[in-house]
Short mmCIF file of C-alpha atoms in Angstrom, two decimals:
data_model
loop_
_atom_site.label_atom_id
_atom_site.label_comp_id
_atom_site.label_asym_id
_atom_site.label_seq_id
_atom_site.Cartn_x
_atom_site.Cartn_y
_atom_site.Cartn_z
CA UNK A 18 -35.71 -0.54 26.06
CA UNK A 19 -36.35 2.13 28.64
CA UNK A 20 -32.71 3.42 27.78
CA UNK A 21 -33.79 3.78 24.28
CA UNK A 22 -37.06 5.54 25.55
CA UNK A 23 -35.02 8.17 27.50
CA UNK A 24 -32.17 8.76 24.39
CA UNK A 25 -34.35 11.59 22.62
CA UNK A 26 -34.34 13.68 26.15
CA UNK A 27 -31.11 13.15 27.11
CA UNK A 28 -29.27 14.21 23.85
CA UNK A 29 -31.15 17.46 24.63
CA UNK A 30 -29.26 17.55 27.85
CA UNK A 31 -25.80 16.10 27.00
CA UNK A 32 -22.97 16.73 24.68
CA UNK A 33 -21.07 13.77 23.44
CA UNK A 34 -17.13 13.49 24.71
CA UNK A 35 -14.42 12.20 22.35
CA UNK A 36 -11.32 10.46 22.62
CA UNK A 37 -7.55 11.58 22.25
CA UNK A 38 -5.39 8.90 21.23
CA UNK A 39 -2.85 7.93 18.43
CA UNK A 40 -4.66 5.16 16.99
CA UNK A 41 -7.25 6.89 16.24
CA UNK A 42 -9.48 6.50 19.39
CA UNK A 43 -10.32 10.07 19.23
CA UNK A 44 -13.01 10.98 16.48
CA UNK A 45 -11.48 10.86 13.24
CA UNK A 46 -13.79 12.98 11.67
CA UNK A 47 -14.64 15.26 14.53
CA UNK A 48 -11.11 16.08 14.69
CA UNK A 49 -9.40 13.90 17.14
CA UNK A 50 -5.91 13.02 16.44
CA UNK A 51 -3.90 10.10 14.74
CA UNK A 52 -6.73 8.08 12.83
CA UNK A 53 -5.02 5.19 11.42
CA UNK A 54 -3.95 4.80 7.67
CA UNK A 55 -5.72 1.75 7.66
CA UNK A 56 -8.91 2.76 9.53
CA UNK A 57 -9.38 5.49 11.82
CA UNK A 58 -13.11 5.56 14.23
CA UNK A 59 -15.04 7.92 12.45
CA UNK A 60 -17.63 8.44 15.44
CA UNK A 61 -18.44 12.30 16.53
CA UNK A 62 -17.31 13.88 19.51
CA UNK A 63 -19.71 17.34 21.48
CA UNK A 64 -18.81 20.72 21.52
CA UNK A 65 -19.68 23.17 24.05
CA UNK A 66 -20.37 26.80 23.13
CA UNK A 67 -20.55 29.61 25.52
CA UNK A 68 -22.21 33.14 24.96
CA UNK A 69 -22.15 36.33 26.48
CA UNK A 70 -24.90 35.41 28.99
CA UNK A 71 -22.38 34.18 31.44
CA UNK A 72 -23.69 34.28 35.00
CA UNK A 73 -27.33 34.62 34.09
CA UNK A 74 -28.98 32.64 36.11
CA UNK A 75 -31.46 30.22 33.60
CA UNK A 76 -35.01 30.93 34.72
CA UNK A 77 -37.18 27.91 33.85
CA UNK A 78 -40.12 26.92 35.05
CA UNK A 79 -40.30 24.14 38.47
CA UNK A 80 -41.64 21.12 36.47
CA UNK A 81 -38.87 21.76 34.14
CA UNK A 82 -36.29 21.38 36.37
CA UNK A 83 -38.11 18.53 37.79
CA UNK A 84 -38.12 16.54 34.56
CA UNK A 85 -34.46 17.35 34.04
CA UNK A 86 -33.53 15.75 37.34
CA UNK A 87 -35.52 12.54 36.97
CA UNK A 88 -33.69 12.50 33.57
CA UNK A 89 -30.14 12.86 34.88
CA UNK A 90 -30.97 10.28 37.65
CA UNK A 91 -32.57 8.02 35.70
CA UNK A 92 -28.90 8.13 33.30
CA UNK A 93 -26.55 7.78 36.19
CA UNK A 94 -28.69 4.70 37.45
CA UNK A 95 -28.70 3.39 33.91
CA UNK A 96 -24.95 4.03 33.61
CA UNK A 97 -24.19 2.53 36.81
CA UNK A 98 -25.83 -0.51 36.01
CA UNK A 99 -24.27 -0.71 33.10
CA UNK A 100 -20.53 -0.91 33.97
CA UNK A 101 -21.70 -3.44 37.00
CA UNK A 102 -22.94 -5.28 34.79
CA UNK A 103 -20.09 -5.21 31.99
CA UNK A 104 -17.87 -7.38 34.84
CA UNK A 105 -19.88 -10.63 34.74
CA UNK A 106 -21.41 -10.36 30.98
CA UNK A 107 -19.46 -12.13 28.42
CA UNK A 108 -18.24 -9.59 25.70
CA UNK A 109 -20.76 -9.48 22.41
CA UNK A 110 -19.75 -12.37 19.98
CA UNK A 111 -18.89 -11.15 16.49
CA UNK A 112 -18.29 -12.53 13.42
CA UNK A 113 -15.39 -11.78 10.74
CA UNK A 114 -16.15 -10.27 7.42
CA UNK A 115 -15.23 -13.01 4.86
CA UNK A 116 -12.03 -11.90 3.78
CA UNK A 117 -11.91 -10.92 0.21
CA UNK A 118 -7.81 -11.12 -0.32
CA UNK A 119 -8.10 -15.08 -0.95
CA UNK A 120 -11.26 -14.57 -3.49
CA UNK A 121 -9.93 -12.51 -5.49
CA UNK A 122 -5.71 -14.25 -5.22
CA UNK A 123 -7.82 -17.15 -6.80
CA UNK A 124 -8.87 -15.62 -9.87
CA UNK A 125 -5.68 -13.67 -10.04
CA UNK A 126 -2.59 -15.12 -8.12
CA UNK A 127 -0.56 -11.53 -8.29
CA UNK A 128 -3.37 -9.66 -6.30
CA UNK A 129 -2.14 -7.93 -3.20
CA UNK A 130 -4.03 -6.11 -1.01
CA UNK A 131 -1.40 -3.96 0.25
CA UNK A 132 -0.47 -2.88 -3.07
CA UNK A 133 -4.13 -2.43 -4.08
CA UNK A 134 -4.93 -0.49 -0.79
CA UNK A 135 -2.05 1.68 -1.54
CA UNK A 136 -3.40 2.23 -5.12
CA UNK A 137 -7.09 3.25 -4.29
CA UNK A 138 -5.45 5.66 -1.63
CA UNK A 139 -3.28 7.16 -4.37
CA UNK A 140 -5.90 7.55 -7.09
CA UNK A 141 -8.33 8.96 -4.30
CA UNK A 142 -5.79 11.84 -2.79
CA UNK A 143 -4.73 12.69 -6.47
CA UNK A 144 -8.97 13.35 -7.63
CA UNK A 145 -9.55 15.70 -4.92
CA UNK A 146 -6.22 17.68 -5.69
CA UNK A 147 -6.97 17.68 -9.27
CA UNK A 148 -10.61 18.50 -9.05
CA UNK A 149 -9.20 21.53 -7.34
CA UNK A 150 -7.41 22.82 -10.24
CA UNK A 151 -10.65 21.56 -12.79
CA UNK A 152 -8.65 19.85 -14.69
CA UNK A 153 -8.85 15.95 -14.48
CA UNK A 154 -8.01 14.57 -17.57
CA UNK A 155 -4.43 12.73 -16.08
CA UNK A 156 -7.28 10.60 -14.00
CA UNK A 157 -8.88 9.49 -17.50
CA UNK A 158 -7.41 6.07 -17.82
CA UNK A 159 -8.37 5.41 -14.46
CA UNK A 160 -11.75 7.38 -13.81
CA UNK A 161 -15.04 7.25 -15.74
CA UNK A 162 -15.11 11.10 -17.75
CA UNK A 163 -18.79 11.25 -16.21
CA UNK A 164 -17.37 11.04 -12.88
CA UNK A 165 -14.42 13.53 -13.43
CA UNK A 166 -17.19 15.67 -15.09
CA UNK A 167 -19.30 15.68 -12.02
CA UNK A 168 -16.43 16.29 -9.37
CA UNK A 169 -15.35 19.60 -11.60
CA UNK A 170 -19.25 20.78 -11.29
CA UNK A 171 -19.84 19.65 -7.65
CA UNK A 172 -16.59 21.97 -6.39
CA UNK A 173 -17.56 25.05 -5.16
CA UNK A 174 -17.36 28.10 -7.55
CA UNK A 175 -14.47 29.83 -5.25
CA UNK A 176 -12.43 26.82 -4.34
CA UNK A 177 -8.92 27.38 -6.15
CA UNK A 178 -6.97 24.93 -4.33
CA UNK A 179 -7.69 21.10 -2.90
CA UNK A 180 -5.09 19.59 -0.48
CA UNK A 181 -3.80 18.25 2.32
CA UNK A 182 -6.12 14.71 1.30
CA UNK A 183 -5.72 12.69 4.40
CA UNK A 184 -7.07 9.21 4.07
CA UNK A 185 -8.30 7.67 7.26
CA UNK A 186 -9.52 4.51 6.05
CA UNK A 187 -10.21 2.29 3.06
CA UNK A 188 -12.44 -0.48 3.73
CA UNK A 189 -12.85 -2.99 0.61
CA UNK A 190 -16.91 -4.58 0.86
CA UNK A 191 -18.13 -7.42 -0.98
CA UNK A 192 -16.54 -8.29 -4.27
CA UNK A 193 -18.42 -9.39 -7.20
CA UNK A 194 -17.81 -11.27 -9.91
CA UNK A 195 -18.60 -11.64 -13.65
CA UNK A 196 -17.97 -10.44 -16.83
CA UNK A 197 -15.84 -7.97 -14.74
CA UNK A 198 -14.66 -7.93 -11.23
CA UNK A 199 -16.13 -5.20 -8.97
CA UNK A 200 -14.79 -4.33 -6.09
CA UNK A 201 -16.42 -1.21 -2.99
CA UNK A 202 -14.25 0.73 -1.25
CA UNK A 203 -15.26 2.97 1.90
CA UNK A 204 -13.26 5.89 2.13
CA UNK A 205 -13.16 7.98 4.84
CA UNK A 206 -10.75 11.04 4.71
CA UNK A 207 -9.82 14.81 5.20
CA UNK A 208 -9.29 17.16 2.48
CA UNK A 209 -8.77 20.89 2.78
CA UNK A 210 -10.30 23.60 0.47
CA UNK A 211 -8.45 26.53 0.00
CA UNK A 212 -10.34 29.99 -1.81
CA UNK A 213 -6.96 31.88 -1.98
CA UNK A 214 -7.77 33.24 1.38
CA UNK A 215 -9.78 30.94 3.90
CA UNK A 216 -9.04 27.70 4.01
CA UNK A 217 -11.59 24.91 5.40
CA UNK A 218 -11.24 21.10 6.65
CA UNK A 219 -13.92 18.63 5.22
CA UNK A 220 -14.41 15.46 6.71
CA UNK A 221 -15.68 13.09 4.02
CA UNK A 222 -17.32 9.56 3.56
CA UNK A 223 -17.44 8.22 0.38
CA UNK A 224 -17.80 4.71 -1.75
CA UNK A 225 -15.90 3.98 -4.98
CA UNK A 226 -16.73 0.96 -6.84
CA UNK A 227 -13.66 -0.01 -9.10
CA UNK A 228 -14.04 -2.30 -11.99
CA UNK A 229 -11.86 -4.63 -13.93
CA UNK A 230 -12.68 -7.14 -16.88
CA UNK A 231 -12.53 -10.45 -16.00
CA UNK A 232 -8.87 -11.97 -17.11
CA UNK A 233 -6.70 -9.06 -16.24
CA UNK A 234 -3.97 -9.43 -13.99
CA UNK A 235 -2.33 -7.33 -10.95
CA UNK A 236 0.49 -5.46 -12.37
CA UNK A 237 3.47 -5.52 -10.27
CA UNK A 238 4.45 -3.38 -7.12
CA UNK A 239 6.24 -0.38 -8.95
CA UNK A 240 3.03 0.18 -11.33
CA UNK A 241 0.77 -0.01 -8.32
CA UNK A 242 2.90 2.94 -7.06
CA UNK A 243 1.42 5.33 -9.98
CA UNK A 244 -0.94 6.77 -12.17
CA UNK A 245 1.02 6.14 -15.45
CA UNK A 246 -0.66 4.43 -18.86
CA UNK A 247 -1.87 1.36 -17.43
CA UNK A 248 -1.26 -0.24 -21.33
CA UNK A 249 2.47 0.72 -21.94
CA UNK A 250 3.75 2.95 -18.35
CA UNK A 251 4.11 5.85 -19.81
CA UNK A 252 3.92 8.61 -17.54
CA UNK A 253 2.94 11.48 -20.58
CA UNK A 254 -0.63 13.06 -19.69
CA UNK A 255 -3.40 11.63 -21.58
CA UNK A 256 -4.27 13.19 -25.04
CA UNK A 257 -7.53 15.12 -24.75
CA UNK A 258 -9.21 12.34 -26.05
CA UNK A 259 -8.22 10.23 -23.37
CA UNK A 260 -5.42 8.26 -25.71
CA UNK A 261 -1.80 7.85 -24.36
CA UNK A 262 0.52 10.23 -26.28
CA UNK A 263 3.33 7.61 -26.51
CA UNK A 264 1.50 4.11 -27.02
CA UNK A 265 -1.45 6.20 -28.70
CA UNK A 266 -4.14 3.48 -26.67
CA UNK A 267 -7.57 4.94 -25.57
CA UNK A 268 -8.03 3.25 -21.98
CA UNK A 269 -11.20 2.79 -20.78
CA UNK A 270 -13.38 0.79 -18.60
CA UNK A 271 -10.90 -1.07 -16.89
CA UNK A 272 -9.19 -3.39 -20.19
CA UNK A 273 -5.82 -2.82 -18.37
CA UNK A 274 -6.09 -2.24 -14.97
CA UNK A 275 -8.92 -1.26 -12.30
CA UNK A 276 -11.31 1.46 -13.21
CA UNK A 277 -13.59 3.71 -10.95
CA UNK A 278 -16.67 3.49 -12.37
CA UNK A 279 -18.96 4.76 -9.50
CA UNK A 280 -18.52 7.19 -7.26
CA UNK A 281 -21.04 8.37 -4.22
CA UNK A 282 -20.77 10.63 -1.42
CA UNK A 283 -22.27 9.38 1.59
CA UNK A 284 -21.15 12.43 3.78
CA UNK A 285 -19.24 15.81 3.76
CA UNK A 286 -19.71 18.02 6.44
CA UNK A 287 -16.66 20.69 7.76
CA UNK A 288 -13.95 18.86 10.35
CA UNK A 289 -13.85 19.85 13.53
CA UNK A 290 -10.05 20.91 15.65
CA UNK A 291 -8.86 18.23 17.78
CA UNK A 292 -10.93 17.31 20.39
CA UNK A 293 -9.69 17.77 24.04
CA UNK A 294 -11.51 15.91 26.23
CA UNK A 295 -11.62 12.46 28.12
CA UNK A 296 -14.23 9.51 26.96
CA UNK A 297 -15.05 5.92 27.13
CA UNK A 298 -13.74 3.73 24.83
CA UNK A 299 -16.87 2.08 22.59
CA UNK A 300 -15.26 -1.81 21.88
CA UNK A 301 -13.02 -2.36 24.40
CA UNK A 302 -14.97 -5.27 26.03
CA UNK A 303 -16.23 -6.92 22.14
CA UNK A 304 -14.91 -10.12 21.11
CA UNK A 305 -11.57 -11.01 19.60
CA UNK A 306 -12.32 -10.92 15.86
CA UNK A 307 -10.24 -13.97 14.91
CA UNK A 308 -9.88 -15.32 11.54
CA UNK A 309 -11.96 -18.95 10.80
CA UNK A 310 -8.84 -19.83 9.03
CA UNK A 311 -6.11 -18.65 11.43
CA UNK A 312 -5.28 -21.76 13.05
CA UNK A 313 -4.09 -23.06 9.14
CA UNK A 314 -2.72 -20.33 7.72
CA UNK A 315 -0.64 -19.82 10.73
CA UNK A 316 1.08 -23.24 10.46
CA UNK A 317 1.16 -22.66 6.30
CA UNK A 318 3.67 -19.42 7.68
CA UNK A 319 5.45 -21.77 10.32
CA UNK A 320 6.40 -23.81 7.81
CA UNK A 321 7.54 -21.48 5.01
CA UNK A 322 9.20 -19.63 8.25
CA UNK A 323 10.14 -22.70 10.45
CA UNK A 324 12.73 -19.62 12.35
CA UNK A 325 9.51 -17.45 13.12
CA UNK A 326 9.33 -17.20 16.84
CA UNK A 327 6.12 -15.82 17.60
CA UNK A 328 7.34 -15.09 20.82
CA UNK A 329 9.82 -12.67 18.94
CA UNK A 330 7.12 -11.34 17.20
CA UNK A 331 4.96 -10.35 20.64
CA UNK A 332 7.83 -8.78 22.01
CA UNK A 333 8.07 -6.65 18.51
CA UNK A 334 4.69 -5.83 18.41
CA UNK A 335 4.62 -4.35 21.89
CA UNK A 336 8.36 -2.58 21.78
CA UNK A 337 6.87 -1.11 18.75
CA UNK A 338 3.23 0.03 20.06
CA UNK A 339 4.94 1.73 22.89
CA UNK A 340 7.55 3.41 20.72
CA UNK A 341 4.19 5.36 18.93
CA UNK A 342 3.22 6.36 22.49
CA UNK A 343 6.33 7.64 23.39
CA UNK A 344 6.60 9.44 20.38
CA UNK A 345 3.23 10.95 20.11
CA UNK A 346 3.33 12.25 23.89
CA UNK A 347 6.80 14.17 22.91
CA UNK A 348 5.37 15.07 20.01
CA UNK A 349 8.59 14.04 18.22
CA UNK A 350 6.97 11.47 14.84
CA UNK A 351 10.17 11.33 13.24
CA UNK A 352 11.48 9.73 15.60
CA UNK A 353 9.41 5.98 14.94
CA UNK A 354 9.98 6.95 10.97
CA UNK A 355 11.40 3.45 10.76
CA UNK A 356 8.32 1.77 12.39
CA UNK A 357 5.10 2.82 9.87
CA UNK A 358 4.34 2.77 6.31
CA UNK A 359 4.78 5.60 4.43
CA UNK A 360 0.37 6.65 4.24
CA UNK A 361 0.00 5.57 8.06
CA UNK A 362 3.46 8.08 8.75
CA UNK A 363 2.13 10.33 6.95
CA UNK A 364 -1.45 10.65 8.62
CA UNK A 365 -0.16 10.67 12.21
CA UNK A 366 2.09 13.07 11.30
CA UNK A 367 -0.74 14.99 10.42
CA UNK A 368 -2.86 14.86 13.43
CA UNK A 369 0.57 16.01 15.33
CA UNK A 370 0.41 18.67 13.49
CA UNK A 371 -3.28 19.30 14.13
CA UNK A 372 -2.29 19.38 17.86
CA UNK A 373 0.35 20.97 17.71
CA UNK A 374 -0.87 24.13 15.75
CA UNK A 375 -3.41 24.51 18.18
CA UNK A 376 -1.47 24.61 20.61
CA UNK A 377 -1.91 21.35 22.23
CA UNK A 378 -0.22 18.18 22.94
CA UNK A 379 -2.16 15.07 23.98
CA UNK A 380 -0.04 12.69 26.42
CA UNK A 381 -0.17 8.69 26.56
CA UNK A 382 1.65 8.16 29.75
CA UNK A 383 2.16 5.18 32.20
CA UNK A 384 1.10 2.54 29.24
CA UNK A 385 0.55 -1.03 30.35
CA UNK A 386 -0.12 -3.42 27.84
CA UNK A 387 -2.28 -5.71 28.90
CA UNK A 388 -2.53 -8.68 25.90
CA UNK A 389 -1.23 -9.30 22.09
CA UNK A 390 -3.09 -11.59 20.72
CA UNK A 391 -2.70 -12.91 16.59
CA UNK A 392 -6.09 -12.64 15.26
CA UNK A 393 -4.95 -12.81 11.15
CA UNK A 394 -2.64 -14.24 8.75
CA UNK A 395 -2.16 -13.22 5.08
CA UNK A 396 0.00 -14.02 2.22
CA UNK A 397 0.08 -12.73 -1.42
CA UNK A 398 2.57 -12.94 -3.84
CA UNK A 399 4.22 -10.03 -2.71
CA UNK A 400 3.58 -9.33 0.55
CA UNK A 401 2.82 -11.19 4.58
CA UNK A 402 0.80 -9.76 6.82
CA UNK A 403 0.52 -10.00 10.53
CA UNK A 404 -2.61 -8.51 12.60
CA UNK A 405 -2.75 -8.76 16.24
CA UNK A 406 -5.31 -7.13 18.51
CA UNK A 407 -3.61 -4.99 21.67
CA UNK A 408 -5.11 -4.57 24.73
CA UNK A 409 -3.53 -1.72 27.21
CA UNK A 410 -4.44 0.88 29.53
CA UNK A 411 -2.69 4.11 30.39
CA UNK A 412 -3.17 7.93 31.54
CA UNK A 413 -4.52 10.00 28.47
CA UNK A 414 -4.79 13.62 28.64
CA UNK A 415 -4.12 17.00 26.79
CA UNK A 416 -2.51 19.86 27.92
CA UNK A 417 -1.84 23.66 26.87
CA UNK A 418 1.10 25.77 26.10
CA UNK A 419 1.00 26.45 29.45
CA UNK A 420 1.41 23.07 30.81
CA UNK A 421 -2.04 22.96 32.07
CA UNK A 422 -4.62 19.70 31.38
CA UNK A 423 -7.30 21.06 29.31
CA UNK A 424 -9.20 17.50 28.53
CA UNK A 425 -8.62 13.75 30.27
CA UNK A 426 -7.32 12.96 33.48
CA UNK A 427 -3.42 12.29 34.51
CA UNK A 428 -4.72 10.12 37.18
CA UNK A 429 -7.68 7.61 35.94
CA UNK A 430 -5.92 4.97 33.82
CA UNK A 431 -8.24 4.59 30.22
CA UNK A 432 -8.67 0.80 29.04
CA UNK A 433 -8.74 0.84 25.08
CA UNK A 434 -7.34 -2.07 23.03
CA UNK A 435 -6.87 -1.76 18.96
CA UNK A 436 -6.13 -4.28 15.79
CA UNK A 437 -2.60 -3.68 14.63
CA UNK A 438 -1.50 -4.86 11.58
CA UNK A 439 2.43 -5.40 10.52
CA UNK A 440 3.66 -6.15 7.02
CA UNK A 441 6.76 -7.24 5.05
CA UNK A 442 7.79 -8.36 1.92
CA UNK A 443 8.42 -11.71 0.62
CA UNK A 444 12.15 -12.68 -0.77
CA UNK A 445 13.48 -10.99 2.23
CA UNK A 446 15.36 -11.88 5.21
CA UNK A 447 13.37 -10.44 8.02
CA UNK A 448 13.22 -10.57 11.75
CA UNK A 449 11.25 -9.46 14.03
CA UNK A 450 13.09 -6.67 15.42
CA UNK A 451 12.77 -3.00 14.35
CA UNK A 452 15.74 -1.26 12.55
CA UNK A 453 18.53 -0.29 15.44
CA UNK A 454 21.54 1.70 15.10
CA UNK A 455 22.00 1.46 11.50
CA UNK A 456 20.30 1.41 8.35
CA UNK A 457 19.62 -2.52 7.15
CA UNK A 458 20.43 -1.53 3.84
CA UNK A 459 23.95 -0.75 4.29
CA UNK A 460 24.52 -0.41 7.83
CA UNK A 461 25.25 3.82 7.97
CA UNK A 462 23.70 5.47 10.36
CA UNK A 463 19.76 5.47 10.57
CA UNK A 464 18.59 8.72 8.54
CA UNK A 465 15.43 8.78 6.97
CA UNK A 466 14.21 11.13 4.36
CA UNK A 467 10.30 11.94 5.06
CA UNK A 468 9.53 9.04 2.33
CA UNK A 469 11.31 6.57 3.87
CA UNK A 470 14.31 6.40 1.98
CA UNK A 471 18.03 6.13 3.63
CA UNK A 472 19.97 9.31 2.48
CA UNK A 473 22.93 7.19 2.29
CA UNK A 474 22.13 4.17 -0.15
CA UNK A 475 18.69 5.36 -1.29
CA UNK A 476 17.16 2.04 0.27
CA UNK A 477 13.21 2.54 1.15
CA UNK A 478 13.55 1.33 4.88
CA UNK A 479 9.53 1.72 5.09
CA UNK A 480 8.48 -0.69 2.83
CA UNK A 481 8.90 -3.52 4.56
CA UNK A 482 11.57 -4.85 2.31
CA UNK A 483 14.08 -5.47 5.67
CA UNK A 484 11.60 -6.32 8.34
CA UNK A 485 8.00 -5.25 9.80
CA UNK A 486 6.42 -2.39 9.41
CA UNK A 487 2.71 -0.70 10.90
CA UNK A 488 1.09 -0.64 7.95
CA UNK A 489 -2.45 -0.02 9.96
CA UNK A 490 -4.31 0.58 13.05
CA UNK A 491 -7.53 -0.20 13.56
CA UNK A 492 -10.30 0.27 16.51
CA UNK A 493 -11.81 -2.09 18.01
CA UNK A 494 -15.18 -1.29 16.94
CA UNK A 495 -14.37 -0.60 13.61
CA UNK A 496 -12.54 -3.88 12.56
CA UNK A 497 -14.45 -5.99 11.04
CA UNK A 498 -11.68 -9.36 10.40
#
């Protein structure tokens, strides 16, 4: 309580420090690198600002300066007491979100939440582009016209261009059901706006509500890959009444497939450059967040998979989580192509980027992983799913062009630990090895295209078609089962 007292009068005195890490432990939307495709922390990091006062000495009055030491006293006791105490407290007991794959598999056995995850994300990146250009009509089949109406008016006047949408995280909420099936989705993403000239990073929140009528069925995994008539696949643009110009249907309010019929923006404010300096992690210490109903679904997947070796798996999980680090450090993401999803490949390769352009590269060095633990197990008709939580510990720091460390520390080890979640498809012989040497398609040489694809037999490698892929990662604090 007296910490609580204090808060107001120490944010006064303090600026907040954010993480650097490739899962996302730096702030997503204060511009930290590598939020995951699945869910990056969205928590801000401080900024410091310096003026041309520099070496003015600040003349303040005596009881000033005597309320600003008992304040900074009065935090270090606080924070010493604190991480005393954190070694005999037991971590904070959670509970899991009620997972919301199962509900809705038992009103429609084809439902995947992959697939619909990878939908949502689509639909999302391709409004903001298109809302750039004021013309949404291709969205019509998919997106109330009030809604597309309201994006056009609600761009600014000189924004000619929308890109570069990033999407951090989708988080599906409660579903409901009825006389149609609702279902929230949490966005949080990046997306650029470009006036010809300038061009500025948003960091946005946002929730979606898609609806579907009750009866209607997931369509398979190629027509959750697009935005094509969602009555006969037809990929013509809508008419400019909103009726497909080959089956001539008018789609609306989610007869064929889902439907956005809300739309709110919790928060858009302008994205910060990658943040450079050292932090503590914020859920390290919480509780496992373990499924209720992992201890049966896990034998259900023994028994369709009486070869699974979990063992196998562990050994997988962490060849593969130290792969990323390697690979982010030497700033070389092609490299683990093999290893991640197509969105989660895509949004680390981003953040390189990000560092990178400014001139920065943020090392993960000496990495010790500390735990894997299996914390989830889900099957759809299309897809398995695998999420373990990882603990580990490691040297985190960024340097300069010149080599020298401009945020962290190359000699105190950071403890962080993070949900990662692997998928693969169902039909398919799979191990639990990543792809080595060749590609598993035909056996040539590994060389991926930027989508995925081998450029010798055109097999998508990513999708989890010939073994496990990252298809998320997920911080601690942020998971919610």
């Amino acid at each position: 309580m007296r910490r609580r007292l204090l808060l107001p009068f120490v944010l006064l005195l303090l600026a907040g420090v954010a993480e650097a890490r490739l899962g996302g432990g730096h702030s997503y939307g204060g511009g930290g690198g590598g939020g995951g495709g699945g869910g990056g922390s969205s928590h801000g990091g401080g900024s410091r600002s310096s003026g041309s006062g520099r070496g003015r000495r600040l003349d303040l009055p005596a009881p000033v300066w005597f309320a600003i030491a008992i304040v900074v006293v009065t935090v270090w006791y606080f924070k010493k007491a604190e991480r005393e105490g954190a070694a005999t407290q037991a971590p904070p007991r959670r509970s899991p979100n009620p997972p919301q794959g199962p509900l809705l598999r038992r009103r429609d056995p084809a439902f995947s939440m992959p697939l619909f995850l990878d939908f949502v994300q689509l639909l999302h990146a391709r409004f903001h582009v298109l809302r750039g250009t004021r013309d949404m009509k291709a969205l019509s089949p998919y997106v109330a016209g009030t809604l597309l109406e309201r994006a056009v008016q609600a761009t600014p006047p000189g924004v000619r261009e929308v890109k570069d949408v990033l999407v951090a995280s989708s988080r599906v909420g409660q579903v409901q059901f009825g006389t149609s099936t609702r279902i929230p989705v949490i966005f949080t993403s990046n997306v650029t706006e470009s006036d010809g000239v300038k061009e500025t990073r948003w960091f946005l929140k946002e929730r979606w509500v898609l609806s579907r009528a009750t009866g209607v069925t997931s369509k398979p995994p190629e027509a959750m890959a697009s935005l094509d008539c969602p009555s006969c696949g037809s990929s013509s643009e809508p008419r400019p009444d909103g009726s497909c110009a080959h089956c001539g249907q008018t789609v609306r309010n989610g007869q064929f497939h889902w439907f956005v019929t809300e739309i709110s923006v919790i928060s858009r404010v302008p994205a910060r450059p990658p943040e450079i300096s050292g932090g503590e992690e914020e859920g390290t210490d919480l509780a496992t967040l373990v499924s209720p109903t992992l201890g049966a679904d896990l034998r259900a997947f023994c028994t369709r998979h009486p070869d699974f070796d979990r063992a196998a798996f562990g050994a997988f999980a962490r060849s593969t989580f130290l792969a990323l680090q390697d690979a982010w450090s030497r700033q070389d993401w092609e490299a683990v192509r093999p290893l991640e999803t197509d969105a989660l490949f895509s949004t680390h390769r981003y953040w390189m980027e990000q560092y990178r352009s400014a001139g920065l590269r943020n090392v993960l060095g000496e990495i010790a992983i500390r735990g894997v633990t299996t914390v989830k197990v889900e099957v759809d008709a299309y897809y398995e799913a695998l999420t373990v939580r990882i603990h580990a510990d490691g040297l985190d720091y960024t340097m300069n062009r010149e080599g020298r460390i401009v945020g962290g520390s190359n000699s105190r080890r950071r403890r962080f630990s993070e949900y990662w979640t692997f998928i693969r498809r169902i039909g398919h012989a799979a191990g639990s090895k990543a792809p080595e040497g060749g590609c598993p398609g035909c056996g040539a040489p590994l060389k991926l295209s930027m989508a995925g694809i081998c450029e010798y037999c055109q097999a998508k490698v990513t999708s989890g078609e010939f073994g496990w892929v990252l298809s998320s990662i997920e911080q601690d604090e942020e998971y919610g089962g």
